[in-house]
Short mmCIF file of C-alpha atoms and ligand atoms in Angstrom, two decimals:
data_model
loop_
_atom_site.label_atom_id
_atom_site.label_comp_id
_atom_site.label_asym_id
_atom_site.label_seq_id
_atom_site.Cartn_x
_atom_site.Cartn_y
_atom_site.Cartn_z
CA UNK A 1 -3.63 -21.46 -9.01
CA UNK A 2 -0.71 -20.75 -10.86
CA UNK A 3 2.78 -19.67 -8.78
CA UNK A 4 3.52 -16.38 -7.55
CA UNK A 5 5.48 -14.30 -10.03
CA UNK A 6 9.35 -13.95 -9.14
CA UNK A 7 10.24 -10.31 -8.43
CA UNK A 8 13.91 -8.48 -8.21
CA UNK A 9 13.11 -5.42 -6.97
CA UNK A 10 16.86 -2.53 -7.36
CA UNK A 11 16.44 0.24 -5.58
CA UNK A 12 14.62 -1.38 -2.46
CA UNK A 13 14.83 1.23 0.42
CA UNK A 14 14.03 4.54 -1.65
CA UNK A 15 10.59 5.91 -2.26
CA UNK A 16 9.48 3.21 -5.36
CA UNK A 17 11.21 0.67 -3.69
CA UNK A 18 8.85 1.00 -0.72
CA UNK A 19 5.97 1.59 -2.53
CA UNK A 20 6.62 -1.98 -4.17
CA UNK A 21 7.36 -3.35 -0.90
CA UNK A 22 3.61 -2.75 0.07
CA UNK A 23 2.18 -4.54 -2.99
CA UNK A 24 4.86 -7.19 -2.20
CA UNK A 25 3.07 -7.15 1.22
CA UNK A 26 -0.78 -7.13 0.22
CA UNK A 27 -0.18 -10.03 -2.75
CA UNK A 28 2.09 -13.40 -1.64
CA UNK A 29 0.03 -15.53 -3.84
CA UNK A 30 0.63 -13.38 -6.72
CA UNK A 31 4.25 -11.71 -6.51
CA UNK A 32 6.88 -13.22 -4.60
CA UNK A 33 10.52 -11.13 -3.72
CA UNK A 34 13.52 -12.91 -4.12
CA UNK A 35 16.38 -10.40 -4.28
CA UNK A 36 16.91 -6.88 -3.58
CA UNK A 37 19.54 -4.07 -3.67
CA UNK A 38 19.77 -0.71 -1.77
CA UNK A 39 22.96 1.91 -2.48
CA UNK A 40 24.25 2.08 1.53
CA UNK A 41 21.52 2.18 3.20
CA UNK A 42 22.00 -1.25 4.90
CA UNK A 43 19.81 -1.26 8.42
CA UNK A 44 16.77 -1.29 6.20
CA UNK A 45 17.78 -3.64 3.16
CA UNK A 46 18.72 -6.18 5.77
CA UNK A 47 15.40 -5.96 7.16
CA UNK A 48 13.84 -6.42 3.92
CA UNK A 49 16.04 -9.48 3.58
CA UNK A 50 15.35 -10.61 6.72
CA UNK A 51 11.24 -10.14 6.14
CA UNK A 52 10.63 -11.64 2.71
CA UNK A 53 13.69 -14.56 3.51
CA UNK A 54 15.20 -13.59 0.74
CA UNK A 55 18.41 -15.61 -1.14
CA UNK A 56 20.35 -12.46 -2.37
CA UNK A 57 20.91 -9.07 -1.55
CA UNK A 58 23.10 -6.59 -3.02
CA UNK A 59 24.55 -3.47 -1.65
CA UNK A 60 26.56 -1.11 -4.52
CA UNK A 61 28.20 0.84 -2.24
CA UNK A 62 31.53 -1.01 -0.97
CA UNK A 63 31.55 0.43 2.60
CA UNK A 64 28.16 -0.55 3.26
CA UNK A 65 28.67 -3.87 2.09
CA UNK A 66 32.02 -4.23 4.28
CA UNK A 67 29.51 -2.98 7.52
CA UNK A 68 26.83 -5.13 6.84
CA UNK A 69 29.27 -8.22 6.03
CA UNK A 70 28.48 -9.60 9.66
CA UNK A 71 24.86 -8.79 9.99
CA UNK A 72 23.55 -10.93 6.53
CA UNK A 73 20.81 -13.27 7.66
CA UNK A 74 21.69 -16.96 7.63
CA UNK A 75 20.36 -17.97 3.78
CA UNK A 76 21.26 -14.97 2.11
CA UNK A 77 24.08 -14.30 0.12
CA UNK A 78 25.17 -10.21 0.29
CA UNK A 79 26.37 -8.95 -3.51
CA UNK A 80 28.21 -5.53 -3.69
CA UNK A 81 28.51 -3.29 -6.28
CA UNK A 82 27.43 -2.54 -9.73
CA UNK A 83 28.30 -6.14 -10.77
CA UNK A 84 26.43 -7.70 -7.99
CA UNK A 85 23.13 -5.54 -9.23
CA UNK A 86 24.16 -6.82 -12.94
CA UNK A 87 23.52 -10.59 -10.91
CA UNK A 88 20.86 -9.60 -9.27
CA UNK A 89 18.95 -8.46 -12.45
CA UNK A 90 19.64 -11.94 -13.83
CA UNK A 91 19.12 -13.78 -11.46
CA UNK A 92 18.10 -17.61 -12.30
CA UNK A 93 15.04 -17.69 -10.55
CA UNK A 94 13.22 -14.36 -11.66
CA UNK A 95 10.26 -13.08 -13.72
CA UNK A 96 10.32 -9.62 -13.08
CA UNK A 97 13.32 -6.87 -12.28
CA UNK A 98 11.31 -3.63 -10.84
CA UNK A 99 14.42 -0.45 -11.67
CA UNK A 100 13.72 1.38 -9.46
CA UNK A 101 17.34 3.04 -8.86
CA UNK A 102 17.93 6.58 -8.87
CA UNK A 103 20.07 8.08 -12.16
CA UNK A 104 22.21 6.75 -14.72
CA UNK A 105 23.02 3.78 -12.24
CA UNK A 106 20.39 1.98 -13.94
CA UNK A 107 21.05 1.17 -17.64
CA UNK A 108 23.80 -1.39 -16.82
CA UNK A 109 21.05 -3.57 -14.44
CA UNK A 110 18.27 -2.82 -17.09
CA UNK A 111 20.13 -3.97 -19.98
CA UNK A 112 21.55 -7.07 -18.27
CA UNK A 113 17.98 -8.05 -17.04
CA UNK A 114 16.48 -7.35 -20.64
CA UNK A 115 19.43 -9.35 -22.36
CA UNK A 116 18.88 -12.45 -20.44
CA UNK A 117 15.01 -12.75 -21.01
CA UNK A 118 13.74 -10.93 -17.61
CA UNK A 119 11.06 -8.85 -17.76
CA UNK A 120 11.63 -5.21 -16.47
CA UNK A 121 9.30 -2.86 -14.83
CA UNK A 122 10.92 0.12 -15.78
CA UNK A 123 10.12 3.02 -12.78
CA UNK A 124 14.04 4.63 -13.52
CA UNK A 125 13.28 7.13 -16.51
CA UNK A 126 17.40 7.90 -16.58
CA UNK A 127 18.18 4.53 -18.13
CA UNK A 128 16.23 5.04 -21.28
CA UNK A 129 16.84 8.65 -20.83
CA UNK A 130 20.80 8.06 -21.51
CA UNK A 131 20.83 4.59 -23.52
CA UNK A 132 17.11 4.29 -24.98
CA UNK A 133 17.90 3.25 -28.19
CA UNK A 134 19.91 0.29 -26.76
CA UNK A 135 17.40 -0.46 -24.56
CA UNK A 136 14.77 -1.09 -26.53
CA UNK A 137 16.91 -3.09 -28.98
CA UNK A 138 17.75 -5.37 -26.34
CA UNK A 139 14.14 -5.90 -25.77
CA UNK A 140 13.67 -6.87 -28.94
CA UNK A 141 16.53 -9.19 -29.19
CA UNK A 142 15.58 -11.01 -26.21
CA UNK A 143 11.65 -10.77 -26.54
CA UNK A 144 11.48 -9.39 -22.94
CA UNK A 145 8.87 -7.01 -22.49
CA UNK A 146 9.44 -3.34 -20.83
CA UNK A 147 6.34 -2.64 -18.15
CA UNK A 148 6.20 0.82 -18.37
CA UNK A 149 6.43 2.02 -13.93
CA UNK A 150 6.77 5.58 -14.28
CA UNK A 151 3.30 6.91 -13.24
CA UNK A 152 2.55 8.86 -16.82
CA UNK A 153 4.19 6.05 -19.09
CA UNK A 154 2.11 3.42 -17.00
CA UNK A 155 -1.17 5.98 -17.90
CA UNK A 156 0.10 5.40 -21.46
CA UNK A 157 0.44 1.54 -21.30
CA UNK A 158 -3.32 1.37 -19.49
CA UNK A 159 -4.92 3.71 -22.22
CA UNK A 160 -3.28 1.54 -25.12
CA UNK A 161 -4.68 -1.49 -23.03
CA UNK A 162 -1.42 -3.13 -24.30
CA UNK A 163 -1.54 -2.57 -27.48
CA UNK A 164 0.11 -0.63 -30.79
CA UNK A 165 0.48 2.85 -30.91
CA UNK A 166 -0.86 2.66 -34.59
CA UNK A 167 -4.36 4.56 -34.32
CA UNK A 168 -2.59 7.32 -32.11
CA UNK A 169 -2.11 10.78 -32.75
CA UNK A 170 -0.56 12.01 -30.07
CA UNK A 171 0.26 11.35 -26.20
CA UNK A 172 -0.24 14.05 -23.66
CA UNK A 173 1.65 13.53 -20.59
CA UNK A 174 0.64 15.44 -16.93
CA UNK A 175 2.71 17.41 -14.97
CA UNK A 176 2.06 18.42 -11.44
CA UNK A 177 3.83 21.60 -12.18
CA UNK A 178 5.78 21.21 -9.27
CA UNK A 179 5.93 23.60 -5.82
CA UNK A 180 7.17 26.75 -8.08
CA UNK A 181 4.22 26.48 -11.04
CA UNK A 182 2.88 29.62 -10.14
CA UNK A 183 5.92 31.71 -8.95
CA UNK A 184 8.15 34.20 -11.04
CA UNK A 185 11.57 33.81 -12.52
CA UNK A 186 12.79 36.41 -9.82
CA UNK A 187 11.27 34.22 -7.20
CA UNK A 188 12.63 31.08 -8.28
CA UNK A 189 15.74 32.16 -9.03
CA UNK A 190 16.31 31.95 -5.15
CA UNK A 191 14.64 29.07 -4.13
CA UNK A 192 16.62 26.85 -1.71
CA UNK A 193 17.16 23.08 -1.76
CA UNK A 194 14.87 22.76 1.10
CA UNK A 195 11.81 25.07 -0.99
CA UNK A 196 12.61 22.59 -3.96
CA UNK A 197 12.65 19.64 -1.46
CA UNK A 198 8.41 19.81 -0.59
CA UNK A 199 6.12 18.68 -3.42
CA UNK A 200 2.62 19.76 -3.46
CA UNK A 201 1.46 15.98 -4.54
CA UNK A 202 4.32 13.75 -4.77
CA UNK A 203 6.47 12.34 -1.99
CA UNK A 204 9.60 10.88 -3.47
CA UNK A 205 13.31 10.77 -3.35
CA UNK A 206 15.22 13.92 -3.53
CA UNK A 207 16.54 13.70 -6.70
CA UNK A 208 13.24 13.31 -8.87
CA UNK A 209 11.36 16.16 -5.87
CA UNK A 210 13.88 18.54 -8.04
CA UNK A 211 13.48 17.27 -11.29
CA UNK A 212 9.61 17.84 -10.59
CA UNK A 213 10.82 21.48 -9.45
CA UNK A 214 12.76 22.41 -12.11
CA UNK A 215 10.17 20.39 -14.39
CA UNK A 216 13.44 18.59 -16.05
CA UNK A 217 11.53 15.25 -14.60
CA UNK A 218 8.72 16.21 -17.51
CA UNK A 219 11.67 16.73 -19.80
CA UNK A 220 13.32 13.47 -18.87
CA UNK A 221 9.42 11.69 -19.26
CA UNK A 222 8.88 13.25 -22.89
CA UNK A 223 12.54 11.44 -23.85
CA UNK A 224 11.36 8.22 -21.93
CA UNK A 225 8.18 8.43 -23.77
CA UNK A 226 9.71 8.39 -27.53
CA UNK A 227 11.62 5.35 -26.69
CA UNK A 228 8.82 3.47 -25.16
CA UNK A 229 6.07 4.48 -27.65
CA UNK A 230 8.00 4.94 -30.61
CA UNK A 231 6.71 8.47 -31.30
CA UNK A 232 8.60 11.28 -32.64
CA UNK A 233 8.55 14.33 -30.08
CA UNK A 234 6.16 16.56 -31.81
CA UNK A 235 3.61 13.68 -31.00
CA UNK A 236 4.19 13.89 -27.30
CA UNK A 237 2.43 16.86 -25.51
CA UNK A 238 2.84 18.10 -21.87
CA UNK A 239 -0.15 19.28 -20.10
CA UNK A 240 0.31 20.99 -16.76
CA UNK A 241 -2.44 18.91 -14.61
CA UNK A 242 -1.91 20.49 -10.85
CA UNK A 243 -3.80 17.87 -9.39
CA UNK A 244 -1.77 15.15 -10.38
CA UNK A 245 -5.20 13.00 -11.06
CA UNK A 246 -5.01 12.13 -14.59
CA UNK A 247 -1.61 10.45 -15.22
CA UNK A 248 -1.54 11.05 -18.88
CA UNK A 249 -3.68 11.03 -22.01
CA UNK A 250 -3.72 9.07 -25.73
CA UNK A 251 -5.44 11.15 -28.22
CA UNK A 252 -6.58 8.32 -30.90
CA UNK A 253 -6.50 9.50 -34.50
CA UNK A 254 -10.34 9.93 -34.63
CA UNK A 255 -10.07 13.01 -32.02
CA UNK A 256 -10.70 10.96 -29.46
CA UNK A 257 -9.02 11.47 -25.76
CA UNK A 258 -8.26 8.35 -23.19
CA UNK A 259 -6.68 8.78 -19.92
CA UNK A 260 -6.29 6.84 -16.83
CA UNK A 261 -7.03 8.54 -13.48
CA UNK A 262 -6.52 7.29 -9.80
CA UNK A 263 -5.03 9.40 -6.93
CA UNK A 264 -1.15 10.95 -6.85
CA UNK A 265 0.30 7.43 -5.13
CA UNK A 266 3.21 5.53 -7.30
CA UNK A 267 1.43 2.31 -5.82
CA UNK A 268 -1.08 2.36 -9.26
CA UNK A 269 1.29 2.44 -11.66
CA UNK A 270 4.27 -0.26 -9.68
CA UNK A 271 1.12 -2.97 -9.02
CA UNK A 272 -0.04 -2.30 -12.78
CA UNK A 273 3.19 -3.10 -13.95
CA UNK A 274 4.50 -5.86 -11.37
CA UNK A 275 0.93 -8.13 -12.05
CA UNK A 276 0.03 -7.14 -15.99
CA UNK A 277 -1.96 -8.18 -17.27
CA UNK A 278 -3.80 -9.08 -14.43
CA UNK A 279 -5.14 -6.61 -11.98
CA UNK A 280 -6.04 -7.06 -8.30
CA UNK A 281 -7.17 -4.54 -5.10
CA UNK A 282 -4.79 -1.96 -4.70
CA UNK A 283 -3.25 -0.92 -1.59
CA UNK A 284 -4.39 2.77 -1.56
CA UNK A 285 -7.36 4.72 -1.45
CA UNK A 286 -9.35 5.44 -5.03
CA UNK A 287 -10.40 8.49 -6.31
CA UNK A 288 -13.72 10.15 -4.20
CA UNK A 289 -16.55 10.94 -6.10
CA UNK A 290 -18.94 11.37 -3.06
CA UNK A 291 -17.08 14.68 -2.59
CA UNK A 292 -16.67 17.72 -5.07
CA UNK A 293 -12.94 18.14 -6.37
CA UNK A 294 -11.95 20.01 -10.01
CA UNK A 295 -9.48 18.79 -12.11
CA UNK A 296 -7.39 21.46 -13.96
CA UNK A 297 -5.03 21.56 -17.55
CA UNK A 298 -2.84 24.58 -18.35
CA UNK A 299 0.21 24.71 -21.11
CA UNK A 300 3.53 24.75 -19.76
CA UNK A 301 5.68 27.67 -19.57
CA UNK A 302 8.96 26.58 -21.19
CA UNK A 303 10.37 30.36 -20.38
CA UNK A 304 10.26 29.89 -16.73
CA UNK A 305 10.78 26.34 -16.85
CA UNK A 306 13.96 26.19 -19.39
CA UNK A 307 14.86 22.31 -18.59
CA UNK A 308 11.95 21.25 -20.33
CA UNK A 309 13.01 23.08 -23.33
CA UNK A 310 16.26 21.72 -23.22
CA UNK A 311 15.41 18.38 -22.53
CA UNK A 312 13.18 18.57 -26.09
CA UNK A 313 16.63 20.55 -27.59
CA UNK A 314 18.60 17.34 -26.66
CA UNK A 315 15.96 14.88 -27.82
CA UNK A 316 15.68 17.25 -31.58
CA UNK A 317 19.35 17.02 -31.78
CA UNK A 318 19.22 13.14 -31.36
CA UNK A 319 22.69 11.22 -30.60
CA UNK A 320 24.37 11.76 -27.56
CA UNK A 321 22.22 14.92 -26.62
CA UNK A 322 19.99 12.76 -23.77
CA UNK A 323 22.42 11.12 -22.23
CA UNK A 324 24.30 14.58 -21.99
CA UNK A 325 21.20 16.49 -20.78
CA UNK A 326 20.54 13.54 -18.38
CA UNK A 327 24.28 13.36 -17.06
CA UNK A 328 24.37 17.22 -16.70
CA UNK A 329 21.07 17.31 -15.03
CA UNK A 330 22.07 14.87 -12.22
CA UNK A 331 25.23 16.86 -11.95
CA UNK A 332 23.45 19.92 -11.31
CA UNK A 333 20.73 18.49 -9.72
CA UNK A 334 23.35 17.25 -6.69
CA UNK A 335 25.42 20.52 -6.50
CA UNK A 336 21.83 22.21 -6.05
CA UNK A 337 21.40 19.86 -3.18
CA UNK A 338 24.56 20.64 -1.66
CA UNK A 339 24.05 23.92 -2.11
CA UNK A 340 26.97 24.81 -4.25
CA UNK A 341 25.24 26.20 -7.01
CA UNK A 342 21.19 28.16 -6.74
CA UNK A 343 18.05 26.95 -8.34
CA UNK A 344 18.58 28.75 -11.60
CA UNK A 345 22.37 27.39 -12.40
CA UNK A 346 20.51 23.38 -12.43
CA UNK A 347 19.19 24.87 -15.78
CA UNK A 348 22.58 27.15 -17.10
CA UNK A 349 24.72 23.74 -16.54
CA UNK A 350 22.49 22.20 -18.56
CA UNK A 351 22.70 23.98 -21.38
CA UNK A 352 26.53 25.08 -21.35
CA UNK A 353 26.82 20.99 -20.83
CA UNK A 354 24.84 20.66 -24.41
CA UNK A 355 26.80 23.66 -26.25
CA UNK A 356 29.89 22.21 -25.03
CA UNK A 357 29.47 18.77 -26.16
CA UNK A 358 29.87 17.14 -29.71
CA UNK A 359 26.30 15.26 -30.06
CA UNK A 360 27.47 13.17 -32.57
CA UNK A 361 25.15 9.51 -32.61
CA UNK A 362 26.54 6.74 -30.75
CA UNK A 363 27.85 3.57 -32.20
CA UNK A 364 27.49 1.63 -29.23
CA UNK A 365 26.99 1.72 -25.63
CA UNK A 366 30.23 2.31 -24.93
CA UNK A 367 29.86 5.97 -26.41
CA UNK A 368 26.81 6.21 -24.57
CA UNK A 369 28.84 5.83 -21.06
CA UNK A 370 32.16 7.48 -22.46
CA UNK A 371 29.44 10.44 -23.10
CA UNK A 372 27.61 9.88 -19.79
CA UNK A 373 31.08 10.22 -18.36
CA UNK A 374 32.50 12.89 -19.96
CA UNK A 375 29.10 14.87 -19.46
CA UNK A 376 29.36 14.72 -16.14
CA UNK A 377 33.25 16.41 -15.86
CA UNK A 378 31.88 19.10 -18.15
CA UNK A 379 28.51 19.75 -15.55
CA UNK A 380 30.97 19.87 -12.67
CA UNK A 381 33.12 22.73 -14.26
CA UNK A 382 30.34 24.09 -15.57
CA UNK A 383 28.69 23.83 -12.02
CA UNK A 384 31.87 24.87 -9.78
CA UNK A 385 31.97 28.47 -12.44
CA UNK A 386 28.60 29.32 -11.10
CA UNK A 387 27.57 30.85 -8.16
CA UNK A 388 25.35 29.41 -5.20
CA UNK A 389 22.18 31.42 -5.72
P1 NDP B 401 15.12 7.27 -4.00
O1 NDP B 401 16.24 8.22 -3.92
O2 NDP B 401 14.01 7.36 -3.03
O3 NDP B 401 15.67 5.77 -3.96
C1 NDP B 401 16.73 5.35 -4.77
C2 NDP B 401 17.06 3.89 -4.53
O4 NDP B 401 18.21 3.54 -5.31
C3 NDP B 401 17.44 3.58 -3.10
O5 NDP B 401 17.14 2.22 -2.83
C4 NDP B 401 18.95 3.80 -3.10
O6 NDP B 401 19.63 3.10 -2.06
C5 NDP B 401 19.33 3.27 -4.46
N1 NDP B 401 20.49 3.94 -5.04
C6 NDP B 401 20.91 5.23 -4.86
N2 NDP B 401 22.02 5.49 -5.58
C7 NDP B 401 22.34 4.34 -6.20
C8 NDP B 401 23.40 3.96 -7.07
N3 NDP B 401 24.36 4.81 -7.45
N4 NDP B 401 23.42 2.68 -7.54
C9 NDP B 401 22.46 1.80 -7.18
N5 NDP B 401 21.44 2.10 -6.36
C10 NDP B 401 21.37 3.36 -5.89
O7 NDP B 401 14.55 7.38 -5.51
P2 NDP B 401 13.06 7.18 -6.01
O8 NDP B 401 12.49 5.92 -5.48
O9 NDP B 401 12.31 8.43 -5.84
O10 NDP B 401 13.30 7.04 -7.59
C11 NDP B 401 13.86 5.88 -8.15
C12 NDP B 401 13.73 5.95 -9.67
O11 NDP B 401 12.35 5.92 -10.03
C13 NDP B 401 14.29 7.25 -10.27
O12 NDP B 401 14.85 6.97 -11.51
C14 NDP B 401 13.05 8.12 -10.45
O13 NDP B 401 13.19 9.05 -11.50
C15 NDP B 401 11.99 7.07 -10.78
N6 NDP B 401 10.64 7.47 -10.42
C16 NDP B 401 10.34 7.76 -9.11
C17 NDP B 401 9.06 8.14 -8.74
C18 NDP B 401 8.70 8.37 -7.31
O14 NDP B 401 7.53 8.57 -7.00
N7 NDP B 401 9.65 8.36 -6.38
C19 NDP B 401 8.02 8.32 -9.75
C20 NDP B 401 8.42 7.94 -11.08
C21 NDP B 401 9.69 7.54 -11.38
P3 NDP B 401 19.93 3.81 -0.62
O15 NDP B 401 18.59 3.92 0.05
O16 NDP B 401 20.85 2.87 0.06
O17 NDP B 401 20.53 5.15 -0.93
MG1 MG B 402 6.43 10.44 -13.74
#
């Protein structure tokens, strides 16, 4: 039997993080943890450390690494900040970095993994949402392969069975729809951060739960999904799929439609990425089809859902305009949060964010984080001119 595959996994305590921590769980002889990060949450990433005996940990926010200092269990070695998840995602020892941090936070791990041969599941969307060209460049310089971990990108990967895109017409990719699918403008336009907080399917970390609300997540997905397909935007469809059954779709050039189905739990998608190609039981209940259920498709309404539409604006106008739509978004998304600015404003600083900024195309990834930065002081005037709600 061959060894168990060597797994980094960055983002350890949130919502993918656990999720992998369960496969982790259910398959020693085939994956095998041997670092992992968390922001500050350090109670549980000590745990982790302290369950799977692991050799390094990192914790990116300074205070929590000064707290924790004392508590590391004997054999590990605690790294801090955004150069200790840089070393964690090369790490020596590993096969496999799983990114599953939240935002922007994960190009720099994601390109240092990908640089020094690693393979990366890839669940964080932002990173090739703000520096996809650069990512997948650094793929191909290295030869690493990207594992596609976002649940509708994953679909993708299954329904190519590995392969080229070349007999594809188009990709279709789901969307729940999110808690607000059926209300009106009016009635959105005063949702609160708790509303926007309760998915109908999905139970994730907050900043994604108002992505899907807001539908910018399916916005952020159709960017994701030209870098890792290599398919201009008109070629990637969203279907509004309430059910959250069928991830996504590949419509071959013959007419034909292939999708890959299993119930709305991230653990499909992580365990199909973490052991490809191989496959082995899951860890959560399959699809029923001893009792009746209906699976349903609608268009999406770009008027009440504007992010989508400016997410494909941003993608059109090519250069900068993602990382700028992605910076602003997590802006917005936050002062939403904190509620500083209402449901409707996530959307205005968006756009006002993209008008204000030259989207000129970047010569390297320094202009993609002078951009990211720069974005993001924009957003927060932008933000702190609207009102909450
Ligand atoms: P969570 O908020 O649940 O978890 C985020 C993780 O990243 C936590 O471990 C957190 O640590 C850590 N983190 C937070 N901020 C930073 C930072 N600035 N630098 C480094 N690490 C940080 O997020 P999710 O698990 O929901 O999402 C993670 C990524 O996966 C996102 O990009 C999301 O879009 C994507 N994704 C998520 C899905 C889901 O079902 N949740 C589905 C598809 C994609 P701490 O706990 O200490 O704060
Ligand atoms: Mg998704």
């Amino acid at each position: 039997m061959s060894e168990p595959r060597k797994v980094v996994l960055l983002g350890a305590t949130g919502s993918i993080g656990t999720n992998a921590l369960r496969i982790l769980r259910a398959h020693p002889d085939k994956l095998q943890l041997v670092g992992a990060s968390a922001h500050s949450n350090a109670n549980d990433l000590l745990q982790i450390a302290e369950e799977f005996a692991l050799k390094w940990i990192c914790l990116t926010d300074e205070d929590a690494r000064e707290q924790a200092a004392g508590k590391v269990p004997e054999g590990t070695e605690l790294l801090s900040g955004s150069a200790g998840l840089e070393e964690l995602a090369i790490l020596e020892e590993a096969d496999v970095v799983l990114v599953a941090v939240v935002g922007a936070a994960g190009l720099s791990p994601t390109l240092a993994a990908l640089g020094a041969g690693k393979d990366v599941a890839l669940a964080n969307k932002e990173a090739l949402v703000a520096g996809g060209q650069f990512v997948m460049e650094a793929a191909r310089a290295s030869g690493a392969r990207i594992l596609p971990t976002d649940s509708e990108h994953n679909a993708v990967f299954q329904c190519l069975g590995g392969g080229s895109t070349e007999q594809v017409e188009k990709i279709i990719l789901t969307a729940s729809g999110g808690p607000f699918l059926d209300w009106s403008a009016e009635r959105m336009a005063k949702v609160t951060p708790e509303e926007a907080l309760q998915h109908p399917n999905w139970s994730m970390g907050p900043k994604i739960t108002v992505d899907s609300a807001t539908m910018a997540n399916k916005g952020l997905e159709v960017i994701e999904a030209r870098w890792l397909f290599d398919l201009p935007p008109e070629r990637i469809e969203v279907a509004v799929h309430p059910q959250s059954v069928a991830h996504s779709f590949v419509q071959f050039v013959d007419g034909s439609l292939v999708a890959q189905l299993s119930p709305p739990s991230m653990t499909f998608a992580i365990q199909h990425a973490l052991l490809f190609p191989d496959r082995a039981p899951g860890v959560d209940d399959t699809v029923d089809f001893t009792q009746p259920f209906s699976l349903d498709f609608q268009p999406a309404d770009l008027e009440r859902f504007p992010c989508l539409r400016l997410a494909r604006e941003a993608l059109t106008a090519g250069g900068l305009g993602p990382a700028v739509f992605n910076a602003a978004n997590e802006v917005a998304v936050e002062a939403f949060l904190e509620n500083r600015i209402g449901f409707s404003s996530i959307s205005r600083t968006i756009e006002r964010s993209l008008e204000t900024m030259e989207l000129r195309e970047p010569n390297d990834l320094n202009d993609i984080f002078a951009a990211d930065a720069e974005a993001r002081r924009v957003a927060t005037a932008v933000a702190h001119s609207q009102k909450p709600s």
